[in-house]
């Protein structure tokens, strides 16, 4: 079964849209947030907990699984779904972003990227063909083309060469990809340059991918600039295909992304800050390990329906964080993920009922007030 | 509602017995193993997971909760059950064992023990009255008398003085204890000396506690010596009251304890070794993080019905341990606790069906063969 996207409702005032993503592992409503499970596990969570909070599709990392435990081992286990006992959707990134982030430890050529493993320092190689082969072995529902993420800031010359290579690599990925039960998405690059974003979008749309990601954003640029690039780029993508903004997941960026027509997001933000004791509420964020919550016997958020808020107090969470107990990480992670997934569901409902603009107004009113 | 013990079945060939423990937070079958939740959480577990694996009563530590978050805070939260969202039984120890373990950091007088907090070095004091007050504030179902654990080895003179003080302290605990909805258990000490164990048992039985623990075992002595002391001591305790062997929880000691008439056990063993990657099976223990399990796609134990064994392979667990993921600690802990709770249920069934001796034979046959 192929992966397809259905556009359900287009907001009449903004780019926001409600859709549905069909995959071999379930049908998911969009806009959607994908929790990140870097090493074949969403940190501190069990698959059952993810299911219960309504997670439909998670992201896992080719770079990490390639190095450990190895894609051959995962394939031997029956694929990533079976290995980690997750029967809903999985999207894997290509490893491109991770290897480029290695800085001095990697060398890029037209053929691919040679790099040193962060685990044992061993010499490794990823290319469009290899990244595609690895992702086919993992068996994820959506796989990503092997791209180069243009850093910020970058000279126009460098950005142009890099973006054009990403297109050439995208073609090689398409050629290498033979599994019919998974979709290969292209990644639009181009840095912060409108002409390059346009060129990248045009070239990739020409290759007719089943879905498109926008990469190279949220890499250090100011948020207004990211929004500008989004506004310019999204309209260049086909309406009938899913659009995925990579690595973005704070509430403000999620709502502004949806506003501009994005359907899919992923980010380590909710899980990472949870492990540091920061939780999100409808009244703004809250550092639950702070002393002020020592005798606060209310839940994190009285409006929230997650396991944590239904059963535990801020005081108990604070105690667990101070005592360095694993349950602290778990309960905060459950809440933050539930909060973001619920946020996406609310946005979708607002789009369906054609009141997204006022939903966004309310959000910003609350968000600025904090 | 008071805490009471009902003797259901006495094995006709051994000391083993099946019973039932009635508490304000549920009725529990004995013999029973109590998972340890030192800091108001069984490490890495949620209350729901503990319920699902069939845990009836857990142990928590007065010493730790007294220091952090403080018993007054827990009382303000509505007691320990509510604070940690655990609606089944809780037994708290008195803090005696922990403060004596502090060695040079504590000073014992007839009045009580002055010690330095392991958290911030602050000077603290626990006495029979204080330990009882703290446990009343926590609101556990079963609380323990404040005792001195005789170390091993110890001179007869020292052990005698210490044991006699434990009796005097036990009287003070009884006097200080006023909550009718919790039971105060006495702790038999006496080191490895039969005369002192007899004296301790006689004196404490004279004080008519609703239940009795045997303390000061599993403190470094050889296992045969522990069994000998048990054989000598258990018959001195009343048949119609629960008997609790403190700090014991390896399969061999559990079965030998039950054999000699023990009803209750607690130990950090199953949870602690789980976090180091060691899991128990009916074919012996297994260090699941070892390389030999890298491509072993079987569950930890094919006979086991726990969440871990029903859903994950040894290979996946090994990957999680190598990748230092929290889920590794969780899944191994779930399995080890389920395994021991299941072991207790099987022993109880064997006692009920009057085939405990052959159950024990089978166990040792398997255990020695490993």
XYZ file of C-alpha atoms in Angstrom:
740
model
C 0.000 0.000 0.000
C 1.342 3.380 -0.965
C 1.476 6.509 1.172
C -0.966 9.188 0.021
C -2.239 12.541 1.211
C -5.820 13.767 1.086
C -6.664 17.445 1.456
C -9.827 17.683 3.554
C -10.305 21.363 4.170
C -8.494 24.552 3.125
C -8.864 27.568 5.446
C -10.579 30.380 3.541
C -8.409 33.127 5.071
C -4.972 31.562 5.550
C -2.785 28.818 4.158
C -3.876 26.470 6.954
C -5.314 23.140 5.910
C -6.675 19.944 7.384
C -5.767 16.703 5.667
C -5.273 13.026 6.065
C -2.177 10.924 5.578
C -2.681 7.301 4.493
C 0.173 4.903 5.259
C 0.596 1.121 5.537
C 0.542 1.644 9.316
C -2.570 3.732 9.708
C -4.374 6.857 8.614
C -3.366 10.095 10.358
C -5.059 13.449 10.577
C -2.971 16.476 9.637
C -1.656 18.905 10.694
C 0.322 16.449 12.787
C 3.243 16.575 15.180
C 5.665 13.644 15.076
C 7.444 12.822 18.357
C 11.133 12.075 17.804
C 12.418 8.567 18.521
C 16.068 9.019 17.579
C 17.389 5.600 18.582
C 14.276 3.483 17.900
C 12.603 4.790 21.072
C 10.958 8.097 21.916
C 13.086 8.943 24.932
C 11.600 7.600 28.212
C 8.332 6.465 26.511
C 6.890 3.029 25.833
C 5.024 2.422 22.561
C 1.842 1.919 24.547
C 2.138 5.356 26.148
C 2.621 6.936 22.719
C -0.462 5.165 21.400
C -2.521 6.277 24.379
C -1.631 9.926 23.936
C -2.721 9.689 20.315
C 0.638 9.798 18.551
C 0.078 8.638 14.978
C 3.496 8.769 13.410
C 6.922 9.160 14.959
C 10.282 10.124 13.514
C 13.397 8.023 13.831
C 16.955 8.753 12.735
C 18.756 6.963 9.946
C 22.122 8.279 11.092
C 21.760 6.805 14.582
C 20.234 3.473 13.550
C 22.786 3.044 10.760
C 25.554 3.276 13.380
C 23.719 1.395 16.139
C 22.316 -1.259 16.074
C 22.780 -1.217 12.267
C 20.056 -1.346 9.618
C 20.876 -4.974 8.778
C 20.081 -6.008 12.339
C 16.828 -4.021 12.278
C 15.899 -5.658 8.977
C 16.653 -9.061 10.492
C 14.276 -8.192 13.351
C 11.550 -7.681 10.757
C 11.975 -3.941 10.288
C 11.860 -0.961 12.591
C 8.149 -1.246 13.424
C 8.587 -4.748 14.710
C 11.975 -4.117 16.335
C 10.564 -1.342 18.525
C 7.013 -2.735 18.706
C 5.409 0.355 17.166
C 2.559 -0.446 14.824
C 1.691 3.061 13.692
C 3.546 5.310 11.268
C 7.275 5.892 11.138
C 9.125 8.547 9.177
C 12.896 8.335 9.027
C 15.078 11.233 8.090
C 17.945 10.549 5.729
C 20.847 11.191 8.060
C 21.824 14.236 6.021
C 21.189 16.724 8.789
C 23.104 14.680 11.364
C 26.220 14.089 9.294
C 26.435 17.747 8.280
C 26.136 18.681 11.948
C 29.332 16.718 12.630
C 31.332 19.713 11.329
C 35.053 18.947 11.150
C 34.333 15.214 11.480
C 32.829 14.932 7.978
C 33.859 15.534 4.373
C 31.363 16.187 1.587
C 31.952 15.217 -2.026
C 29.579 14.847 -4.944
C 29.491 11.125 -4.226
C 28.402 11.487 -0.609
C 29.646 12.203 2.898
C 32.515 10.510 4.704
C 32.326 10.951 8.456
C 33.500 9.662 11.801
C 30.984 7.868 14.018
C 30.210 9.809 17.217
C 30.085 6.436 19.006
C 33.454 4.840 18.231
C 35.189 7.228 15.831
C 35.042 4.668 13.005
C 35.058 5.947 9.407
C 31.633 5.795 7.789
C 30.047 6.790 4.499
C 26.550 7.881 3.564
C 25.375 8.777 0.076
C 21.980 9.177 -1.570
C 22.058 5.484 -2.495
C 23.271 4.310 0.901
C 20.809 6.470 2.872
C 17.991 5.130 0.726
C 19.171 1.536 1.132
C 19.327 1.995 4.914
C 15.831 3.460 5.041
C 14.463 0.669 2.848
C 15.968 -1.827 5.293
C 14.405 0.006 8.240
C 11.055 -0.181 6.477
C 9.709 3.188 7.628
C 6.480 4.409 5.999
C 7.982 7.705 4.861
C 11.650 8.072 4.051
C 13.547 11.244 3.250
C 15.913 12.098 0.423
C 19.571 12.512 1.380
C 20.148 16.259 1.321
C 22.588 18.889 2.418
C 21.233 21.316 4.963
C 22.484 24.823 4.074
C 23.749 26.397 7.308
C 22.763 29.861 8.499
C 24.203 32.240 7.606
C 25.583 31.095 4.219
C 26.875 32.957 1.169
C 24.610 32.865 -1.869
C 27.277 31.086 -3.913
C 27.702 28.303 -1.388
C 23.954 28.005 -0.857
C 23.374 27.737 -4.611
C 25.940 24.995 -5.123
C 24.684 23.109 -2.104
C 21.034 23.413 -3.134
C 21.780 22.203 -6.645
C 23.629 19.209 -5.237
C 20.624 18.427 -3.072
C 18.575 18.234 -6.284
C 21.098 15.924 -7.940
C 21.157 13.779 -4.813
C 17.347 13.735 -4.756
C 17.360 12.249 -8.261
C 19.804 9.560 -7.152
C 17.593 8.740 -4.140
C 14.564 8.360 -6.411
C 16.518 6.006 -8.637
C 17.734 3.934 -5.673
C 14.315 3.697 -4.070
C 12.416 0.543 -4.999
C 10.029 -0.188 -2.117
C 6.440 0.485 -3.134
C 5.138 0.369 0.448
C 7.033 3.469 1.519
C 7.014 7.036 0.253
C 10.187 8.971 -0.499
C 9.826 12.698 0.228
C 12.012 15.365 -1.372
C 13.535 18.146 0.745
C 13.457 21.744 -0.468
C 16.626 23.617 0.512
C 17.945 27.039 -0.570
C 18.905 28.640 2.725
C 17.265 32.011 3.288
C 17.452 32.949 -0.417
C 14.120 33.231 -2.163
C 15.540 32.567 -5.622
C 17.231 29.391 -4.391
C 14.110 28.212 -2.533
C 12.162 28.774 -5.750
C 14.756 26.921 -7.797
C 14.867 24.023 -5.337
C 11.072 23.769 -5.167
C 10.753 23.904 -8.964
C 13.397 21.232 -9.529
C 12.064 18.880 -6.869
C 8.435 19.324 -7.902
C 9.638 18.409 -11.362
C 10.829 15.086 -9.970
C 7.290 14.393 -8.727
C 7.877 13.221 -5.154
C 4.814 11.972 -3.229
C 5.484 14.595 -0.556
C 7.781 17.518 0.205
C 9.722 18.651 3.212
C 11.120 22.092 3.798
C 14.566 21.700 5.279
C 17.211 24.162 6.412
C 14.878 26.200 8.614
C 15.036 26.626 12.385
C 18.831 26.491 12.046
C 19.572 29.693 13.960
C 17.793 32.318 11.857
C 15.310 34.736 13.497
C 11.769 33.396 13.566
C 10.334 36.205 11.369
C 12.850 35.240 8.685
C 11.775 31.605 8.912
C 8.147 32.659 8.509
C 9.090 34.774 5.478
C 10.878 31.891 3.785
C 7.899 29.637 4.542
C 5.452 32.137 3.067
C 7.525 32.271 -0.059
C 8.192 28.535 -0.376
C 4.978 26.743 0.584
C 2.913 28.167 -2.307
C 5.460 26.672 -4.725
C 4.565 23.151 -3.566
C 1.679 21.111 -4.961
C -1.585 21.411 -3.028
C -2.386 17.708 -3.171
C 0.766 16.520 -1.455
C 1.869 16.586 2.176
C 4.204 19.365 3.313
C 6.579 18.729 6.164
C 8.537 21.381 8.040
C 11.565 19.623 9.504
C 12.826 20.115 13.052
C 10.166 22.578 14.179
C 8.008 22.015 17.252
C 7.568 24.964 19.622
C 3.917 26.027 19.936
C 4.476 29.432 18.275
C 6.300 27.927 15.281
C 3.740 25.138 14.967
C 0.826 27.544 14.715
C 2.698 29.833 12.319
C 3.733 26.838 10.243
C 0.154 25.590 10.038
C -0.943 29.143 9.192
C 1.347 28.996 6.158
C 0.171 25.605 4.965
C 2.427 23.043 6.672
C 0.935 19.603 7.410
C 3.686 17.788 9.304
C 6.244 18.700 11.961
C 8.835 16.996 14.147
C 11.053 18.306 16.913
C 12.955 17.109 19.984
C 11.758 20.231 21.807
C 8.861 18.798 23.867
C 10.755 15.690 24.963
C 14.076 17.439 25.573
C 12.750 20.279 27.719
C 10.592 17.790 29.633
C 13.725 15.976 30.767
C 15.031 19.297 32.061
C 11.868 19.809 34.105
C 10.092 22.284 31.811
C 6.463 21.593 30.961
C 3.982 23.421 28.727
C 0.581 24.658 29.870
C -2.187 26.697 28.286
C -0.948 29.503 30.537
C 2.625 29.274 29.328
C 5.568 27.114 30.290
C 6.440 26.137 33.825
C 9.729 24.910 35.294
C 8.177 22.292 37.524
C 11.362 21.487 39.389
C 11.509 25.017 40.799
C 11.056 25.569 44.539
C 7.812 27.498 44.023
C 6.039 24.226 43.159
C 7.209 22.318 46.235
C 3.761 22.546 47.865
C 1.675 23.099 44.755
C -0.736 20.178 44.779
C -2.467 21.077 41.511
C -1.756 19.162 38.297
C 0.613 20.726 35.743
C -2.376 21.949 33.752
C -5.929 21.675 35.052
C -7.281 21.602 31.468
C -5.045 18.704 30.410
C -6.256 15.116 30.095
C -2.893 13.342 30.062
C -1.946 10.518 32.469
C 0.351 12.872 34.361
C -2.224 15.619 34.898
C -4.967 13.148 35.776
C -2.891 11.530 38.518
C -0.003 13.603 39.840
C 0.665 17.014 41.352
C 3.310 19.599 40.576
C 4.646 18.964 44.104
C 5.133 15.262 43.361
C 6.820 16.002 40.023
C 9.092 18.504 41.694
C 10.010 15.902 44.318
C 10.796 13.346 41.600
C 13.018 15.830 39.753
C 14.882 16.804 42.922
C 15.311 13.129 43.815
C 16.536 12.439 40.245
C 13.971 9.716 39.686
C 13.316 8.370 36.185
C 9.566 8.733 36.694
C 10.073 12.524 36.648
C 11.383 12.356 33.064
C 8.547 10.042 32.053
C 5.715 12.078 33.532
C 6.999 15.379 32.126
C 7.525 13.805 28.688
C 4.016 12.328 28.658
C 2.564 15.727 29.458
C 4.560 17.720 26.897
C 3.870 15.295 24.067
C 0.184 15.089 24.944
C 0.059 18.865 25.112
C 1.508 19.315 21.605
C -0.570 16.520 20.070
C -3.654 18.061 21.642
C -2.601 21.466 20.333
C -2.447 20.014 16.798
C -5.878 18.406 17.225
C -7.327 21.736 18.348
C -5.770 23.536 15.406
C -7.201 20.957 13.034
C -10.659 21.305 14.545
C -10.419 25.085 14.143
C -9.484 24.651 10.469
C -12.352 22.208 9.898
C -14.757 24.709 11.477
C -13.149 27.564 9.552
C -12.175 29.537 12.650
C -8.414 29.087 12.474
C -7.687 32.828 12.396
C -9.482 33.462 15.672
C -7.874 30.351 17.179
C -4.514 31.837 16.237
C -5.472 35.229 17.712
C -6.429 33.577 20.976
C -3.199 31.623 21.023
C -1.039 34.700 20.543
C -3.041 36.662 23.085
C -2.330 33.942 25.642
C 1.267 33.415 24.475
C 2.339 37.081 24.638
C 0.680 37.557 28.016
C 2.801 34.969 29.802
C -9.805 -0.306 59.476
C -7.014 -2.197 61.140
C -4.393 -4.344 59.439
C -4.882 -8.054 60.075
C -3.425 -11.348 58.934
C -5.329 -14.510 58.143
C -3.594 -17.880 57.922
C -5.182 -19.783 55.042
C -3.078 -22.901 54.710
C -0.114 -24.407 56.522
C 2.125 -26.731 54.507
C 2.057 -30.184 56.108
C 5.769 -30.861 55.554
C 7.484 -27.472 55.932
C 7.008 -24.115 57.608
C 5.557 -22.663 54.400
C 2.147 -21.065 54.669
C -0.372 -19.243 52.523
C -2.168 -16.324 54.095
C -3.955 -13.103 53.469
C -3.115 -9.593 54.629
C -6.030 -7.182 55.157
C -5.173 -3.471 55.004
C -7.095 -0.215 54.487
C -5.714 -0.283 50.926
C -6.602 -3.780 49.862
C -6.333 -7.446 50.700
C -3.122 -9.183 49.649
C -2.235 -12.834 49.305
C 0.877 -14.035 51.098
C 3.639 -15.011 50.727
C 4.181 -11.664 49.049
C 7.115 -9.727 47.633
C 7.063 -5.946 48.125
C 8.819 -3.869 45.434
C 10.918 -1.080 46.957
C 9.914 2.525 46.293
C 12.600 4.293 48.292
C 11.774 7.890 47.369
C 7.990 7.572 46.912
C 8.473 5.852 43.541
C 9.540 2.344 42.588
C 12.496 3.285 40.422
C 11.528 3.766 36.733
C 7.945 2.474 37.305
C 4.569 4.229 37.179
C 1.895 3.224 39.690
C -0.179 1.869 36.831
C 2.593 -0.480 35.741
C 2.935 -1.775 39.301
C -0.810 -2.402 39.477
C -0.759 -4.226 36.165
C 2.004 -6.597 37.210
C -0.003 -7.443 40.318
C 2.016 -5.657 42.996
C -0.135 -5.473 46.121
C 2.001 -3.630 48.597
C 5.210 -1.674 48.156
C 7.860 -0.530 50.600
C 8.952 3.064 50.979
C 11.689 4.576 53.128
C 11.111 6.779 56.136
C 14.727 7.923 56.143
C 14.553 9.217 52.579
C 11.093 10.783 52.769
C 11.904 12.406 56.125
C 14.828 14.193 54.460
C 13.139 14.829 51.102
C 10.456 16.034 50.498
C 9.720 15.894 54.258
C 6.880 14.061 55.983
C 5.013 17.314 56.655
C 4.827 17.997 52.929
C 3.637 14.452 52.236
C 0.982 14.826 54.953
C -0.109 18.109 53.378
C -0.480 16.264 50.044
C -2.922 13.930 51.781
C -0.465 11.213 52.740
C 1.946 9.033 50.816
C -0.709 7.069 48.919
C -2.172 10.215 47.470
C 1.171 11.961 46.968
C 2.472 9.157 44.755
C -0.940 8.088 43.421
C -0.667 4.538 44.735
C -3.921 3.169 46.058
C -2.747 -0.223 47.232
C -0.715 -1.099 50.305
C 2.369 0.712 51.552
C 4.791 -0.445 54.223
C 7.394 2.020 55.446
C 10.490 1.001 57.260
C 11.513 3.046 60.277
C 14.704 4.588 58.943
C 16.696 2.582 61.462
C 18.540 0.495 58.906
C 19.450 3.564 56.801
C 20.782 5.712 59.635
C 22.878 2.859 61.016
C 24.292 2.333 57.540
C 25.638 5.892 57.623
C 28.567 4.634 59.749
C 30.785 7.498 60.886
C 28.070 9.999 59.989
C 25.772 8.941 62.857
C 25.874 8.724 66.653
C 23.638 6.397 68.644
C 22.432 7.154 72.157
C 19.621 5.667 74.206
C 17.489 8.630 73.142
C 17.927 8.043 69.406
C 20.299 8.608 66.508
C 21.898 11.872 65.442
C 23.120 11.793 61.866
C 24.152 13.859 58.878
C 21.835 13.967 55.865
C 23.372 12.306 52.807
C 21.730 15.065 50.709
C 23.012 18.289 52.254
C 25.073 17.239 55.292
C 22.577 18.853 57.671
C 22.347 17.487 61.231
C 19.255 15.366 61.777
C 17.743 13.269 64.548
C 15.571 10.176 64.542
C 14.243 8.390 67.612
C 11.524 5.826 68.245
C 9.042 8.674 68.772
C 10.195 10.684 65.764
C 10.290 7.690 63.396
C 6.769 6.793 64.501
C 5.550 10.375 64.094
C 7.037 10.510 60.584
C 5.398 7.228 59.592
C 2.063 8.347 61.003
C 2.332 11.488 58.859
C 3.151 9.398 55.798
C 0.067 7.307 56.473
C 1.472 3.961 55.339
C -0.603 0.855 56.073
C 2.183 -0.923 57.921
C 4.893 0.948 59.794
C 7.988 -0.456 61.412
C 9.432 0.029 64.888
C 12.662 2.041 65.065
C 15.363 -0.543 65.673
C 19.080 -1.002 65.590
C 20.301 -3.466 63.020
C 23.105 -5.540 64.575
C 25.931 -5.675 62.022
C 27.668 -8.871 60.954
C 29.929 -9.921 62.469
C 29.284 -8.532 65.976
C 30.504 -9.538 69.439
C 27.909 -11.162 71.682
C 28.172 -8.344 74.199
C 27.502 -5.625 71.648
C 24.709 -7.637 70.003
C 23.047 -8.181 73.386
C 23.093 -4.514 74.358
C 21.878 -3.491 70.928
C 19.095 -6.067 70.885
C 17.894 -5.027 74.328
C 17.830 -1.391 73.219
C 15.757 -2.410 70.211
C 13.217 -3.849 72.647
C 13.172 -0.661 74.743
C 12.784 1.393 71.547
C 9.984 -0.910 70.388
C 8.071 -0.101 73.599
C 8.549 3.626 72.958
C 7.280 3.217 69.372
C 4.161 1.422 70.627
C 3.526 4.238 73.073
C 4.002 6.913 70.405
C 1.802 5.177 67.860
C -1.795 6.374 67.891
C -3.160 5.786 64.374
C -5.686 2.970 64.372
C -5.671 2.637 60.578
C -2.076 1.468 60.407
C -0.269 -1.462 61.966
C 3.047 -1.121 63.784
C 5.260 -4.194 63.377
C 8.046 -5.080 65.788
C 11.472 -6.130 64.506
C 13.273 -9.118 65.999
C 17.026 -8.563 66.162
C 19.775 -10.522 67.919
C 22.398 -10.864 65.236
C 23.443 -14.450 64.549
C 23.099 -15.463 68.225
C 20.313 -17.899 68.965
C 19.961 -16.860 72.602
C 19.602 -13.212 71.580
C 17.122 -14.007 68.808
C 15.105 -15.976 71.366
C 15.301 -13.126 73.881
C 14.301 -10.552 71.253
C 11.404 -12.644 69.996
C 10.174 -13.352 73.526
C 10.313 -9.698 74.555
C 8.644 -8.387 71.400
C 5.959 -11.066 71.373
C 5.286 -9.976 74.931
C 4.530 -6.494 73.605
C 1.852 -7.981 71.335
C 2.604 -6.337 67.993
C 0.137 -7.036 65.157
C 3.001 -8.389 63.041
C 6.699 -9.218 63.297
C 9.700 -8.614 61.109
C 12.992 -10.395 61.283
C 15.726 -7.820 60.840
C 19.484 -8.020 60.756
C 19.672 -10.822 58.211
C 21.113 -10.650 54.705
C 23.735 -8.269 56.102
C 26.793 -10.104 54.838
C 26.485 -13.476 56.585
C 26.620 -16.733 54.549
C 23.216 -17.852 53.337
C 23.260 -21.158 55.292
C 23.746 -19.130 58.478
C 20.789 -16.914 57.577
C 18.645 -20.011 57.027
C 19.773 -21.396 60.390
C 18.826 -18.198 62.237
C 15.473 -18.190 60.438
C 14.786 -21.798 61.392
C 15.490 -20.955 64.967
C 13.593 -17.651 65.095
C 10.408 -18.122 63.063
C 8.920 -20.807 65.382
C 9.184 -18.311 68.252
C 6.710 -15.973 66.517
C 2.915 -16.291 66.815
C 1.276 -18.319 64.049
C -1.636 -15.928 63.601
C 0.463 -12.884 62.745
C 2.358 -11.902 59.602
C 6.108 -12.545 59.485
C 8.276 -10.295 57.402
C 11.897 -10.986 56.444
C 13.460 -7.594 55.738
C 15.707 -6.843 52.779
C 15.599 -10.287 51.188
C 14.560 -10.849 47.580
C 16.715 -13.192 45.507
C 14.780 -16.238 44.263
C 16.799 -18.715 46.338
C 16.362 -16.740 49.564
C 12.672 -16.155 48.839
C 11.930 -19.847 48.481
C 14.020 -20.731 51.539
C 12.331 -17.965 53.514
C 8.886 -19.213 52.542
C 10.014 -22.741 53.380
C 10.731 -21.544 56.925
C 7.428 -19.729 57.377
C 8.019 -16.173 56.152
C 5.024 -14.311 54.659
C 6.489 -11.006 53.464
C 9.694 -9.895 51.767
C 11.191 -6.735 50.269
C 14.418 -6.114 48.400
C 15.968 -3.697 45.912
C 17.534 -6.688 44.175
C 15.121 -7.141 41.218
C 14.935 -3.415 40.398
C 18.618 -2.689 40.956
C 20.005 -5.508 38.834
C 17.444 -4.684 36.131
C 18.963 -1.230 35.773
C 22.337 -2.889 35.259
C 20.928 -5.030 32.459
C 20.466 -8.294 34.378
C 17.121 -10.065 34.072
C 15.773 -13.241 35.659
C 14.365 -16.177 33.717
C 13.112 -19.622 34.619
C 16.397 -20.848 33.124
C 18.520 -18.576 35.295
C 19.659 -14.996 34.994
C 20.729 -13.350 31.789
C 22.819 -10.214 31.214
C 20.711 -8.881 28.383
C 23.114 -6.112 27.442
C 25.783 -8.653 26.509
C 26.866 -8.982 22.875
C 25.503 -12.524 22.624
C 21.949 -11.138 22.605
C 22.530 -8.599 19.816
C 20.620 -10.739 17.298
C 18.523 -12.756 19.712
C 14.957 -11.931 18.701
C 13.292 -14.045 21.409
C 11.719 -12.441 24.479
C 13.688 -12.475 27.744
C 11.643 -15.460 28.901
C 9.258 -17.288 26.608
C 7.169 -18.433 29.604
C 6.737 -14.900 30.970
C 3.533 -12.864 30.555
C 4.923 -9.407 31.374
C 4.587 -6.359 29.063
C 8.273 -6.627 28.176
C 8.213 -10.298 27.207
C 4.937 -9.959 25.328
C 6.266 -7.124 23.148
C 10.045 -6.849 22.942
C 13.052 -8.965 22.049
C 16.349 -9.440 23.804
C 17.964 -7.769 20.781
C 15.847 -4.639 21.240
C 16.581 -4.532 24.974
C 20.266 -4.949 24.299
C 20.114 -2.068 21.797
C 18.342 0.151 24.354
C 20.955 -0.634 27.005
C 23.841 0.073 24.634
C 22.167 3.315 23.521
C 21.615 4.241 27.195
C 17.900 4.739 26.717
C 15.571 5.035 29.720
C 13.188 2.504 28.188
C 15.876 -0.162 28.773
C 15.697 0.405 32.543
C 11.900 0.382 32.448
C 11.487 -2.801 30.427
C 14.057 -4.737 32.471
C 12.476 -3.536 35.738
C 8.979 -4.538 34.597
C 10.228 -8.004 33.777
C 12.183 -8.602 36.987
C 9.362 -7.416 39.240
C 6.768 -9.424 37.312
C 9.046 -12.445 37.507
C 9.381 -12.271 41.298
C 5.691 -11.506 41.876
C 4.835 -14.437 39.656
C 7.323 -16.595 41.538
C 5.514 -15.743 44.803
C 2.129 -16.552 43.236
C 3.433 -19.924 42.074
C 4.833 -20.692 45.523
C 1.506 -19.778 47.106
C -0.373 -22.004 44.700
C 1.988 -24.862 45.533
C 1.356 -24.338 49.248
C -2.420 -24.241 48.727
C -2.187 -27.491 46.767
C 0.186 -28.961 49.376
C 2.992 -29.595 46.885
C 5.443 -26.945 48.090
C 8.243 -29.436 48.760
C 8.259 -30.687 45.182
C 7.982 -27.097 43.891
C 11.093 -26.311 45.929
C 12.882 -29.403 44.586
C 12.103 -28.355 41.020
C 13.314 -24.838 41.714
C 16.652 -25.982 43.099
C 17.099 -28.474 40.304
C 16.708 -25.628 37.811
C 18.688 -23.145 39.915
C 21.748 -25.341 40.426
C 21.816 -26.366 36.784
C 22.307 -22.855 35.451
